[in-house]
Amino acid sequence: KTDNAAITNSDLRVLKAMKVNTDGGKLLLREEPSTSAKIILKIDNGRYVDVLEIKPDSVSINKKTGNWTKIIYDDKVGWAFGAYLR
């Protein structure tokens, strides 16, 4: 199964790499760009992720403003809140 995921991932266009910057907490990777979406995994502060897409509309979550960002991390693709990416 891992081999198939690797093949799929190589087809994805990576825009840039970004670093998780959460003031120590974990960044949630979600199935959809919504705070109510299912959490796929939690990414440690300081890790690097590859950005695939950035939603044009900015949103405010917990008094922070950012854009939902589609990323790939540890062979998983999902959405994270961009205010915690640098």
PDB file of C-alpha atoms in Angstrom, residues 5-47:
ATOM      1  CA  ALA A   5       0.845   6.216  -2.001  1.00  0.00           C
ATOM      2  CA  ALA A   6       4.369   7.152  -3.074  1.00  0.00           C
ATOM      3  CA  ILE A   7       3.407   6.964  -6.753  1.00  0.00           C
ATOM      4  CA  THR A   8       0.331   9.143  -6.133  1.00  0.00           C
ATOM      5  CA  ASN A   9       2.354  11.688  -4.175  1.00  0.00           C
ATOM      6  CA  SER A  10       4.927  12.093  -6.945  1.00  0.00           C
ATOM      7  CA  ASP A  11       2.092  13.201  -9.255  1.00  0.00           C
ATOM      8  CA  LEU A  12       1.152  16.084  -6.953  1.00  0.00           C
ATOM      9  CA  ARG A  13       2.537  19.535  -7.713  1.00  0.00           C
ATOM     10  CA  VAL A  14       4.291  20.957  -4.670  1.00  0.00           C
ATOM     11  CA  LEU A  15       4.213  24.762  -4.529  1.00  0.00           C
ATOM     12  CA  LYS A  16       6.704  25.155  -1.677  1.00  0.00           C
ATOM     13  CA  ALA A  17       7.822  23.754   1.656  1.00  0.00           C
ATOM     14  CA  MET A  18       6.658  25.479   4.848  1.00  0.00           C
ATOM     15  CA  LYS A  19       7.460  25.047   8.522  1.00  0.00           C
ATOM     16  CA  VAL A  20       4.824  24.374  11.178  1.00  0.00           C
ATOM     17  CA  ASN A  21       4.828  27.256  13.662  1.00  0.00           C
ATOM     18  CA  THR A  22       2.231  26.641  16.402  1.00  0.00           C
ATOM     19  CA  ASP A  23       3.844  28.085  19.539  1.00  0.00           C
ATOM     20  CA  GLY A  24       4.423  24.511  20.693  1.00  0.00           C
ATOM     21  CA  GLY A  25       1.095  22.811  19.959  1.00  0.00           C
ATOM     22  CA  LYS A  26       0.339  20.404  17.143  1.00  0.00           C
ATOM     23  CA  LEU A  27      -1.054  21.397  13.740  1.00  0.00           C
ATOM     24  CA  LEU A  28      -4.161  19.434  12.774  1.00  0.00           C
ATOM     25  CA  LEU A  29      -4.285  17.886   9.311  1.00  0.00           C
ATOM     26  CA  ARG A  30      -7.933  17.554   8.261  1.00  0.00           C
ATOM     27  CA  GLU A  31      -9.824  15.777   5.456  1.00  0.00           C
ATOM     28  CA  GLU A  32     -11.534  19.018   4.344  1.00  0.00           C
ATOM     29  CA  PRO A  33     -10.807  22.757   4.790  1.00  0.00           C
ATOM     30  CA  SER A  34     -13.076  23.087   7.832  1.00  0.00           C
ATOM     31  CA  THR A  35     -12.646  23.001  11.622  1.00  0.00           C
ATOM     32  CA  SER A  36     -15.449  20.425  11.756  1.00  0.00           C
ATOM     33  CA  ALA A  37     -13.715  18.060   9.305  1.00  0.00           C
ATOM     34  CA  LYS A  38     -12.240  14.769  10.501  1.00  0.00           C
ATOM     35  CA  ILE A  39      -8.632  14.976  11.742  1.00  0.00           C
ATOM     36  CA  ILE A  40      -6.232  12.779   9.749  1.00  0.00           C
ATOM     37  CA  LEU A  41      -3.200  13.358  11.980  1.00  0.00           C
ATOM     38  CA  LYS A  42      -1.461  15.902  14.201  1.00  0.00           C
ATOM     39  CA  ILE A  43       1.828  17.444  13.058  1.00  0.00           C
ATOM     40  CA  ASP A  44       4.505  18.460  15.563  1.00  0.00           C
ATOM     41  CA  ASN A  45       5.638  22.073  15.794  1.00  0.00           C
ATOM     42  CA  GLY A  46       8.833  22.712  13.786  1.00  0.00           C
ATOM     43  CA  ARG A  47       8.188  20.054  11.128  1.00  0.00           C
TER      44      ARG A  47
END
